[in-house]
Short mmCIF file of C-alpha atoms and ligand atoms in Angstrom, two decimals:
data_model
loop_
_atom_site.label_atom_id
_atom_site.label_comp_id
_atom_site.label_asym_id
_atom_site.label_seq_id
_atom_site.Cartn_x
_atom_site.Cartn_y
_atom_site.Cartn_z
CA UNK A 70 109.77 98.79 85.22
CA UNK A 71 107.16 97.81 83.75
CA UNK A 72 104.29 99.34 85.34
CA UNK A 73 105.57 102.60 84.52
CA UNK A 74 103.13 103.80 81.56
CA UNK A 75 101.52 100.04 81.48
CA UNK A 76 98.59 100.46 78.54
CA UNK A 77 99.57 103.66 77.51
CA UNK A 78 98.96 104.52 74.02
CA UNK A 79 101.58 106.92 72.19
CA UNK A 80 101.58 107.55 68.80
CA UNK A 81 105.36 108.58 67.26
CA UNK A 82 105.70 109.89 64.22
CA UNK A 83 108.64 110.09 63.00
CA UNK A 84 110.04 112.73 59.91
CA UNK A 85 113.07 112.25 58.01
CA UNK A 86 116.67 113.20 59.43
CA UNK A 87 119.39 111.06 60.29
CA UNK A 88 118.40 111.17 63.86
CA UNK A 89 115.78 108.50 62.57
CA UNK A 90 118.03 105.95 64.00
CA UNK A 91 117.05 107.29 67.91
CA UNK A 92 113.75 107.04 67.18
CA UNK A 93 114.05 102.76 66.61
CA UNK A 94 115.33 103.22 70.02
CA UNK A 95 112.56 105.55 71.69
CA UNK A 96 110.11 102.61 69.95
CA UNK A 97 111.66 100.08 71.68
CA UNK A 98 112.07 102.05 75.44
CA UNK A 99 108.47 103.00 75.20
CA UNK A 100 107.49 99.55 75.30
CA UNK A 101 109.89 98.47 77.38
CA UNK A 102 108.46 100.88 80.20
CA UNK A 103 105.06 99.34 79.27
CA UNK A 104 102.94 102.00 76.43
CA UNK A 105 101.36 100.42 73.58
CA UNK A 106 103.33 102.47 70.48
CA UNK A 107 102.31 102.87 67.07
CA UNK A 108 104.57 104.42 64.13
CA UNK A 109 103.86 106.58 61.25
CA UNK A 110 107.02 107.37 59.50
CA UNK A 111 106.76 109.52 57.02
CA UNK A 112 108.25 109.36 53.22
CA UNK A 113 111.19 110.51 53.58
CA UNK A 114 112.29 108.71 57.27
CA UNK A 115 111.49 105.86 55.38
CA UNK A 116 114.58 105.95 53.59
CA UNK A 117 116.61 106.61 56.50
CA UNK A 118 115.44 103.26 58.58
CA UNK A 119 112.96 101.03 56.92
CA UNK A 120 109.13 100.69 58.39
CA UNK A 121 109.95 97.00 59.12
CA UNK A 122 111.98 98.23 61.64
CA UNK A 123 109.57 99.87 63.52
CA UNK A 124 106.95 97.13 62.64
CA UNK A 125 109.15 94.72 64.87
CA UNK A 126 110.17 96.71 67.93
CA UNK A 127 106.24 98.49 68.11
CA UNK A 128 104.73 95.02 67.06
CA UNK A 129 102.13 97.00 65.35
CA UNK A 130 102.03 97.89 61.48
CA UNK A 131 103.33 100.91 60.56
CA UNK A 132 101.74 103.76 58.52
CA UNK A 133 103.28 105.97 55.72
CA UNK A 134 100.69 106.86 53.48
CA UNK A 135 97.35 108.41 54.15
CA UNK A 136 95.73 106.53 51.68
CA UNK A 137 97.33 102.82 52.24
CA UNK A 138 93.91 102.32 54.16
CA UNK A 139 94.52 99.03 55.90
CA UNK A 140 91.17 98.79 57.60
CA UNK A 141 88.54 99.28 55.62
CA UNK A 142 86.56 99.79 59.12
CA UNK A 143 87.92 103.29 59.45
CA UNK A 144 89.82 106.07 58.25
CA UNK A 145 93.16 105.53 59.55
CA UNK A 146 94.65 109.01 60.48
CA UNK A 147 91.26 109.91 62.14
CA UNK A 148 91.46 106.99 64.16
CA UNK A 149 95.11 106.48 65.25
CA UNK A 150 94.59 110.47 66.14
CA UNK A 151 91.90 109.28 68.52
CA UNK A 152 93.17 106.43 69.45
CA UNK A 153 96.40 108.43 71.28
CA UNK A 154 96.72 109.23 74.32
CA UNK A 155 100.08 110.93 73.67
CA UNK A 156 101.37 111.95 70.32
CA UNK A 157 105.30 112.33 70.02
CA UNK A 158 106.99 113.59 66.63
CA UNK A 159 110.27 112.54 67.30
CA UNK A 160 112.61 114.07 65.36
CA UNK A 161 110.51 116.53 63.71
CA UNK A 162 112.34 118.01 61.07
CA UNK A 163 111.74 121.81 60.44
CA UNK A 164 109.90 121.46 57.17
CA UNK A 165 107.49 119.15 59.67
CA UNK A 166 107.23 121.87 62.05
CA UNK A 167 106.87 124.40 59.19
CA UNK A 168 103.68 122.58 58.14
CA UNK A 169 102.42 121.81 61.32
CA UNK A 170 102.42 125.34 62.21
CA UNK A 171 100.66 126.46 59.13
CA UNK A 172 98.13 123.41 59.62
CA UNK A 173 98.85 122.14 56.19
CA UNK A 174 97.95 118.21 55.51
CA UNK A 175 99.63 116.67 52.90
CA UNK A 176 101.19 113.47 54.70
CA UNK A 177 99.87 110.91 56.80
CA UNK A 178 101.43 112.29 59.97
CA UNK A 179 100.56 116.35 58.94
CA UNK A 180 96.68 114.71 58.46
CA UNK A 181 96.45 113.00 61.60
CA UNK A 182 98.21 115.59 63.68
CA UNK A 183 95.92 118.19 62.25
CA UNK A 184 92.78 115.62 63.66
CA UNK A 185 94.06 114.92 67.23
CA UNK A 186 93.28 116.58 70.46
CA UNK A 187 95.53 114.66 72.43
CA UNK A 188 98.36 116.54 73.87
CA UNK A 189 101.41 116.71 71.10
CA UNK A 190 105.04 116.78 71.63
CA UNK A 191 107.79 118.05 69.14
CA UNK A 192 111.25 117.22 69.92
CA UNK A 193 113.03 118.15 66.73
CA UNK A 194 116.86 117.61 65.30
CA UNK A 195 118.32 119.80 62.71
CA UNK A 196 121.68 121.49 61.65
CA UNK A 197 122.34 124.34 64.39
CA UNK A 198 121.99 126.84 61.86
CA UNK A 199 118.48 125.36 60.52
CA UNK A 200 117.13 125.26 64.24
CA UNK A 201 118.48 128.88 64.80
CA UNK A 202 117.19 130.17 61.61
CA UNK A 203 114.03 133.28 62.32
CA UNK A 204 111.58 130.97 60.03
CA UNK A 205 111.92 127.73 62.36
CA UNK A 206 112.00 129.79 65.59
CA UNK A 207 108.50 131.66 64.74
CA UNK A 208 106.80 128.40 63.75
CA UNK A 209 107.84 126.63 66.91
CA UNK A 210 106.48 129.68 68.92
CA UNK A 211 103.08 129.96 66.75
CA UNK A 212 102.79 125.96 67.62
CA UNK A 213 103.56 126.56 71.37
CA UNK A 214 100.70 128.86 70.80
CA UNK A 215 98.66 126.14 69.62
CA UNK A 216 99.85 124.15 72.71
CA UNK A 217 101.85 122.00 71.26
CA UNK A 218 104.91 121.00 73.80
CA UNK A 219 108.77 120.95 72.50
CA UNK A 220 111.26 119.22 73.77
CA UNK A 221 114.23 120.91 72.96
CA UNK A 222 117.04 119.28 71.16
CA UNK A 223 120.23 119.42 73.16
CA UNK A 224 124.13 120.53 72.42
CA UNK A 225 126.73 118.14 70.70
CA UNK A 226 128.45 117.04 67.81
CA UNK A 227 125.55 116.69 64.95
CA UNK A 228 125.61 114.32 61.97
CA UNK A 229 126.38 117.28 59.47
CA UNK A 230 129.66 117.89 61.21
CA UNK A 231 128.71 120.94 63.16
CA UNK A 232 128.77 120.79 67.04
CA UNK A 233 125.60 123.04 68.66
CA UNK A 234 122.05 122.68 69.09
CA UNK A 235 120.24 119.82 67.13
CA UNK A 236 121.08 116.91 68.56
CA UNK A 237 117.39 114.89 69.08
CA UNK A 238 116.92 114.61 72.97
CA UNK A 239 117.97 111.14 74.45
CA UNK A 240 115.06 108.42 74.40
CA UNK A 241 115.64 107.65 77.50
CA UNK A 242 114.99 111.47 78.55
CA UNK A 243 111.93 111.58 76.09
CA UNK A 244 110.53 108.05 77.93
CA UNK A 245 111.42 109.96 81.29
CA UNK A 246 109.16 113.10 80.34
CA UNK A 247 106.36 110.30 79.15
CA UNK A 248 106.21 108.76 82.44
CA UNK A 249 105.92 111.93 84.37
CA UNK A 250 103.28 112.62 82.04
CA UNK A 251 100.86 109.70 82.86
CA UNK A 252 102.15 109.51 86.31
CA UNK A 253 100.67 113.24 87.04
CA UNK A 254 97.59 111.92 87.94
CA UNK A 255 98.99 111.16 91.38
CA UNK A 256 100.96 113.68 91.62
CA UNK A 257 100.65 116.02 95.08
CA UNK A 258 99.74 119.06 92.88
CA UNK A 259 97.84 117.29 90.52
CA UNK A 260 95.54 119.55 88.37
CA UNK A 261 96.67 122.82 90.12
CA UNK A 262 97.81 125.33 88.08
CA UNK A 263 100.99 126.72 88.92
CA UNK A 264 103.15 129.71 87.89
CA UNK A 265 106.73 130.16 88.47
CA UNK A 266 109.26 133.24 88.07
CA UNK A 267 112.70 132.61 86.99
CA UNK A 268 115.66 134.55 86.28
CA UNK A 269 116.93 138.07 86.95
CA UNK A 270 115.57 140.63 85.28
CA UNK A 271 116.92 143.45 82.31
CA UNK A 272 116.47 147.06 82.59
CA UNK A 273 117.49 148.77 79.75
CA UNK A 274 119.88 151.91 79.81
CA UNK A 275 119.93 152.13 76.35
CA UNK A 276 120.07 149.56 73.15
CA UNK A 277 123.37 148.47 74.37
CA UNK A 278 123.38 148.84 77.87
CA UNK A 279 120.85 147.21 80.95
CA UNK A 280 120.95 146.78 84.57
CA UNK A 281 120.25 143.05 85.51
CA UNK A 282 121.99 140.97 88.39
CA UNK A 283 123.46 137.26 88.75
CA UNK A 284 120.37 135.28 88.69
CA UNK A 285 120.92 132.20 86.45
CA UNK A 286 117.31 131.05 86.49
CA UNK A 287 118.61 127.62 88.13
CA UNK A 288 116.56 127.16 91.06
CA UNK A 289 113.38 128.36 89.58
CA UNK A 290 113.84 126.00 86.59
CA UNK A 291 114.20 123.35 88.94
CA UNK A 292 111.17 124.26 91.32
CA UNK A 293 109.17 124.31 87.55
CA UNK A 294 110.58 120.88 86.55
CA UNK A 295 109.07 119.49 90.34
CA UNK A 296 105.79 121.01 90.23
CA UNK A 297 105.20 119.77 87.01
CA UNK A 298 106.62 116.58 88.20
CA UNK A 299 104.07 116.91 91.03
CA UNK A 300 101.33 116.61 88.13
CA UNK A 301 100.68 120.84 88.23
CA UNK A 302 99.80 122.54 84.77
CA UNK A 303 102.81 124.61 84.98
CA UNK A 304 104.23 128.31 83.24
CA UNK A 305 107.16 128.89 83.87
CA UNK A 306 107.94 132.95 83.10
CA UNK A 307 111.64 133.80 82.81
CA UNK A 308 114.13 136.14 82.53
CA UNK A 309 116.95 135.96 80.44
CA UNK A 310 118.92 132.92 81.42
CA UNK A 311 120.81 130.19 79.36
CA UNK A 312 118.77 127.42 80.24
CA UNK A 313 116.59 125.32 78.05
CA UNK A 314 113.03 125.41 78.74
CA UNK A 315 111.90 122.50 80.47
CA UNK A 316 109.48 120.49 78.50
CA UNK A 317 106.11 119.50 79.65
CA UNK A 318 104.77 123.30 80.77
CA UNK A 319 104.34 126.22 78.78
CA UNK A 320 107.52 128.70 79.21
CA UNK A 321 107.13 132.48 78.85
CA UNK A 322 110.52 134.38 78.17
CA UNK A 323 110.35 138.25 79.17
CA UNK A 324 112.95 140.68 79.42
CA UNK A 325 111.86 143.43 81.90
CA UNK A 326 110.36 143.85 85.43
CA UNK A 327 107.50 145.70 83.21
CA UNK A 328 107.23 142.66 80.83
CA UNK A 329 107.13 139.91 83.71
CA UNK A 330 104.87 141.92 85.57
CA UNK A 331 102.75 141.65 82.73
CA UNK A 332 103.18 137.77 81.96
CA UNK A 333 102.18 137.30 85.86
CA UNK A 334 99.03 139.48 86.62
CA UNK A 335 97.38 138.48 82.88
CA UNK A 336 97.55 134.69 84.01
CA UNK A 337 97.22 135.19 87.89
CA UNK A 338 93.66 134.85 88.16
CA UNK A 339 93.11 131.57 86.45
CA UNK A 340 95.93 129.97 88.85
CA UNK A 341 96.23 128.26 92.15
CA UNK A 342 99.71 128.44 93.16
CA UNK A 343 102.49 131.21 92.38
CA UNK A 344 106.39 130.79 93.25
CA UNK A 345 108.47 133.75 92.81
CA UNK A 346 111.84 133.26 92.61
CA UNK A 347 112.54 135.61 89.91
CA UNK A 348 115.32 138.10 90.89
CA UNK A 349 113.15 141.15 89.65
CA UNK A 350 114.78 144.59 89.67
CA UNK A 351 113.75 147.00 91.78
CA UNK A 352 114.83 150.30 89.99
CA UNK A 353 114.85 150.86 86.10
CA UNK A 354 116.62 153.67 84.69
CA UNK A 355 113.92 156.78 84.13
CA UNK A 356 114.93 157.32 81.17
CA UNK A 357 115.48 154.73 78.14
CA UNK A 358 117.56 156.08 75.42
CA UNK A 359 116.60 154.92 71.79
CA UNK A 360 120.56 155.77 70.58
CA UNK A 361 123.61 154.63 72.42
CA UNK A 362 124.98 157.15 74.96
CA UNK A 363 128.33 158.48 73.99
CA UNK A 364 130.74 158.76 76.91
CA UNK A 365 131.02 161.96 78.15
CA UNK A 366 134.56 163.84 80.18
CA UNK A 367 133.75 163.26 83.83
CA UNK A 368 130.88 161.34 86.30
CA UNK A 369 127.59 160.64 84.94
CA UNK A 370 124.98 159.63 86.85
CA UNK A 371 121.54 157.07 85.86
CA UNK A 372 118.27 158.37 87.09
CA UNK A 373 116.52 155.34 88.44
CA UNK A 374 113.06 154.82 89.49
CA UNK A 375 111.04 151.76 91.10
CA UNK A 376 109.20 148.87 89.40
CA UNK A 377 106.60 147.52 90.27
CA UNK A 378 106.63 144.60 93.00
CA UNK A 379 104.85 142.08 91.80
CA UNK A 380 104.75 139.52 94.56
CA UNK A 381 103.29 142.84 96.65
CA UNK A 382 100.70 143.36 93.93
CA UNK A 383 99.85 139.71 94.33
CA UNK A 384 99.87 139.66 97.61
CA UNK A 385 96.64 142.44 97.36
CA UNK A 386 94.88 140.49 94.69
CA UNK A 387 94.89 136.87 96.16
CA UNK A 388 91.78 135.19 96.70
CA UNK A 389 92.40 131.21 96.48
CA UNK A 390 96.17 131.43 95.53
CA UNK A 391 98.90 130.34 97.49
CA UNK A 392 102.14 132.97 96.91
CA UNK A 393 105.88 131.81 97.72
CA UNK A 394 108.43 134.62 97.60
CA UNK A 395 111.98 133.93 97.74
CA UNK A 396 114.40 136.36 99.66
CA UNK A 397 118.14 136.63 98.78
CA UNK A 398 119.72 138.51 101.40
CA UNK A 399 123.51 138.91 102.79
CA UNK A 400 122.62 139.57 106.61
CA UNK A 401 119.39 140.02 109.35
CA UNK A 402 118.14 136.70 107.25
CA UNK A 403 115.29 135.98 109.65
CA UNK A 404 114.07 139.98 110.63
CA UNK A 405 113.82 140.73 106.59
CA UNK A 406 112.49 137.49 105.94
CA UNK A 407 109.47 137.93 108.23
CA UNK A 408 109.36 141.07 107.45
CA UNK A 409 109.06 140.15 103.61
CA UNK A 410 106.08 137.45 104.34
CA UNK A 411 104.30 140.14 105.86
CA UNK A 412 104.52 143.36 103.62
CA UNK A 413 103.87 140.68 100.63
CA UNK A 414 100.78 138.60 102.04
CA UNK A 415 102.64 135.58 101.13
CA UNK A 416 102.22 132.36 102.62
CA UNK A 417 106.06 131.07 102.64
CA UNK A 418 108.83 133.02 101.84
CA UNK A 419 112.16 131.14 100.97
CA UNK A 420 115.11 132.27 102.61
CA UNK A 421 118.88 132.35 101.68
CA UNK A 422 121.83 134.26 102.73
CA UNK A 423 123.37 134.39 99.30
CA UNK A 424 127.18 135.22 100.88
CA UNK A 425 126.64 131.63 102.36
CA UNK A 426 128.86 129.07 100.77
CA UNK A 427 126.80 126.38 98.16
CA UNK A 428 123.88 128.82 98.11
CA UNK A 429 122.89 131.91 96.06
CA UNK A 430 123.37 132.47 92.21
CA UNK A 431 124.56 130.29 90.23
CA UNK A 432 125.36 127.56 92.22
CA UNK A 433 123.62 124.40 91.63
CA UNK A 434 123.25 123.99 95.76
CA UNK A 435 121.74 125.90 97.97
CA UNK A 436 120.97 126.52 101.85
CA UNK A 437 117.35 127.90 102.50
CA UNK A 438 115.14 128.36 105.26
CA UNK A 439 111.00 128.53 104.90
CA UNK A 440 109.50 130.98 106.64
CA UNK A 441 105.90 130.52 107.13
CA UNK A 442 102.40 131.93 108.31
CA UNK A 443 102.03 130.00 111.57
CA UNK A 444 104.99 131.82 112.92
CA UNK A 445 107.32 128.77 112.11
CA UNK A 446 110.43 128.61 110.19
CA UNK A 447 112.42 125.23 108.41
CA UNK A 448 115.85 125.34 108.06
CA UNK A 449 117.44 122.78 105.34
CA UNK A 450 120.59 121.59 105.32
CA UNK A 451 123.22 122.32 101.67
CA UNK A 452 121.20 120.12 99.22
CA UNK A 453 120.85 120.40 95.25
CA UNK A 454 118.46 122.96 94.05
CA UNK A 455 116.24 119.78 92.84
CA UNK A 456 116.37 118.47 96.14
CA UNK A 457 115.77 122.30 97.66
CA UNK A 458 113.12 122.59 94.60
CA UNK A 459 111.73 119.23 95.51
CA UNK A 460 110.99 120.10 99.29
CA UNK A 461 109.07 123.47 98.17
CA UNK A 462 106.90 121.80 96.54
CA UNK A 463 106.40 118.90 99.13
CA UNK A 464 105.61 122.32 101.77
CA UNK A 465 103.11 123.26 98.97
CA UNK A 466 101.25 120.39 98.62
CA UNK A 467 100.92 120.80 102.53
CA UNK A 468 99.63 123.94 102.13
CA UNK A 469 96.88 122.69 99.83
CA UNK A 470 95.83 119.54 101.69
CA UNK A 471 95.22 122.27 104.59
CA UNK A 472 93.33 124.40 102.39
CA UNK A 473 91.22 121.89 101.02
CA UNK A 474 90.87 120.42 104.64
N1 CTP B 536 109.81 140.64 93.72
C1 CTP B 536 108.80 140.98 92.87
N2 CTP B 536 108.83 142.17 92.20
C2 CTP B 536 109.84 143.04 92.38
C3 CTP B 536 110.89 142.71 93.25
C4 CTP B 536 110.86 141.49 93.91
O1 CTP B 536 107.89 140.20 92.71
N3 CTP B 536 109.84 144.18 91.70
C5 CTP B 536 109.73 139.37 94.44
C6 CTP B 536 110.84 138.42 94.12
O2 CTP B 536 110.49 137.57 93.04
C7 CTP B 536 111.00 137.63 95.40
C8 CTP B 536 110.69 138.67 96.45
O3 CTP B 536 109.85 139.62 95.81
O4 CTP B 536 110.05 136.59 95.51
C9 CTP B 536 111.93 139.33 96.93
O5 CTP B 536 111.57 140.32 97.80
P1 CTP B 536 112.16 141.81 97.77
O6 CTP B 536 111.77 142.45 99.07
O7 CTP B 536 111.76 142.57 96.63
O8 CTP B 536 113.66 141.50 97.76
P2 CTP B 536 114.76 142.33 97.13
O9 CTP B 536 114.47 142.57 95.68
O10 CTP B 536 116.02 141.64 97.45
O11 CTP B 536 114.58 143.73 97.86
P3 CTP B 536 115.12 144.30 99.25
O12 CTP B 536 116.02 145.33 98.84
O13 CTP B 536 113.88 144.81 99.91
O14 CTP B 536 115.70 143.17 100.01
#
């Protein structure tokens, strides 16, 4: 399709690992789907595939060295960092992102990365251990920071011989996220910015012990994927959960009720749309012990008291924003449903009966019905949670045409 991200300009630069190879093929995908690509490789990728490579599938000249000035015009690394409209390091090794993230310059792609403002995206390959090591994860959070995007390398068997995380993303999953990207413009939520709750929540007993629930983040990761699919500016703020974070918004992980209730109200004001289908707790122990408790002969009983309810809090402080609650319930679906919109001041709550077959945690379907302002309710057949995700959204962007009406 070659429409897709016609005239596009991405710049990849590409950093030496084995996974190297992948990127020949994310050169040749991106223009196959249409963008105009341009490679800077740096030394040592070099030696893993040679720059005539990606001369032939970019059909542009490639750059390694920031002072092989090949137009005497301009100063290349200043102007292939203007010229992008996307910049992809793909794989970024971790002594890349190590540099990046202490804005050091001492390559060709370090240089020009450190003089672009278009948006960047890292989607780095490493050893397991490398990728899980403290040193890598605190420079990929201080660039997320910065705003730089990651695209998160996935599971498998990895070149060194270990299987786990480090395996460069797909290029055809990479090309997916860049024609999303450019297609956002049209995109029913285009512009809006939109934050979404994931996840259950932890509420800790004691440094061993919490009190969470079955929430696996699934259908919240999915409504984040669509909005941002839907061209929104998206955070997504989550609980613990073994997902991946999506790539393309900015993801926020929190622990407790306290913590997300925190995440939501500092970022609240600036947004337009907020989906809540975190499973927050509603008690927390009263008190948090800094020591294990030791078991004791007989009962024992845990002093809980109430969080906060955030969607409620919202719900008091909206001016602009549209608010969609979910509601997980095993019986009287509609009554507490309605009731829920109400007491909350939101505009659509999301209704399942979890003990329903194919919906609820952890399944990747799910049976909801939308509950809305004007008095009327949706019911939706079993879909996927992208499809259920997908139809949210689709109710959202209804929500804003009539606002804007
Ligand atoms: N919610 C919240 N903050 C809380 C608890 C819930 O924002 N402390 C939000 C959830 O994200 C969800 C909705 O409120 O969007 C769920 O409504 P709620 O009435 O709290 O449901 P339950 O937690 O299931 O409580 P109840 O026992 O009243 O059914």
């Amino acid at each position: 399709m070659l429409w897709m991200i016609d005239n596009k300009k991405i710049l990849l630069c590409v950093t030496g690992g084995i996974a190297v190879y992948k990127a020949a093929a994310l050169t040749s995908k991106l223009v196959q789907a249409g963008a105009e690509v341009k490679v800077i490789l740096s030394e040592s990728a070099a030696k893993f595939v040679s720059p005539l490579t990606f001369q032939a599938l970019s059909r542009h000249e490639v750059f390694t060295d920031t002072f092989d000035e090949k137009n005497a015009a301009v100063i290349a690394h200043i102007d292939l960092a203007d010229w992008a409209d996307l910049i992809l390091v793909a794989p970024a090794t971790a002594n890349t992102i190590a540099k990046l993230a202490h804005g050091m310059a001492d390559n060709m792609i370090t240089t020009t990365l450190l003089a672009a403002t278009a948006p960047i995206w890292i989607a780095p390959a490493m050893n397991v251990h490398m990728y899980d090591h403290p040193a890598v994860k605190k420079n990929i959070s201080t660039l997320s920071e910065y705003g730089y995007q990651f695209i998160e390398p996935s599971e498998g068997y990895l070149a060194c011989g270990y299987v786990g995380k480090g395996r460069l993303e797909e290029p055809d999953k990479i090309v997916d996220l860049a024609v999303n990207f450019f297609q956002k413009g049209s995109g029913e939520l285009a512009g809006m910015k939109v934050i979404v709750t994931a996840g259950p929540t932890r509420e800790k007993i004691d440094p061993v012990r919490f009190i969470s629930n079955s929430s696996t983040g699934k259908m919240g990761y999915a409504i984040a994927e669509q909005a941002r699919d839907a061209g929104a500016q998206v955070v997504l703020i989550s609980g613990p959960v073994e997902l991946k974070a999506p790539p393309g918004m900015e993801v926020v992980r929190v622990e407790s009720a306290e913590e997300m209730y925190d995440a939501v109200l500092s970022r609240f004001e600036q947004s337009d749309v907020v989906i809540k289908t975190a499973a927050v707790a509603d008690y927390r122990a009263k008190t948090v012990y800094s020591h294990k408790v030791k078991k004791q002969p007989g009962d024992s009983v845990i002093e809980l008291e109430r969080t906060k309810d955030i969607l409620f809090e919202l719900g008091q402080r909206k001016t602009k924003q549209i608010l969609v609650g979910f509601a997980a319930e095993t019986n009287n679906l509609d009554e507490y449903a309605r009731k829920k919109l109400q007491t909350k001041n939101a505009d659509m709550i999301v209704a399942n009966n979890v003990q329903q077959e194919g919906a609820g945690f952890g399944t990747e379907t799910n049976i909801v019905t939308f509950f809305k302002r004007d008095g009327k309710n949706e019911s939706l057949p079993l879909m996927s949670k992208q499809k259920v995700a997908s139809r949210i959204i689709e109710q959202i962007g209804k929500m804003v045409k009539d606002m804007v009406k």
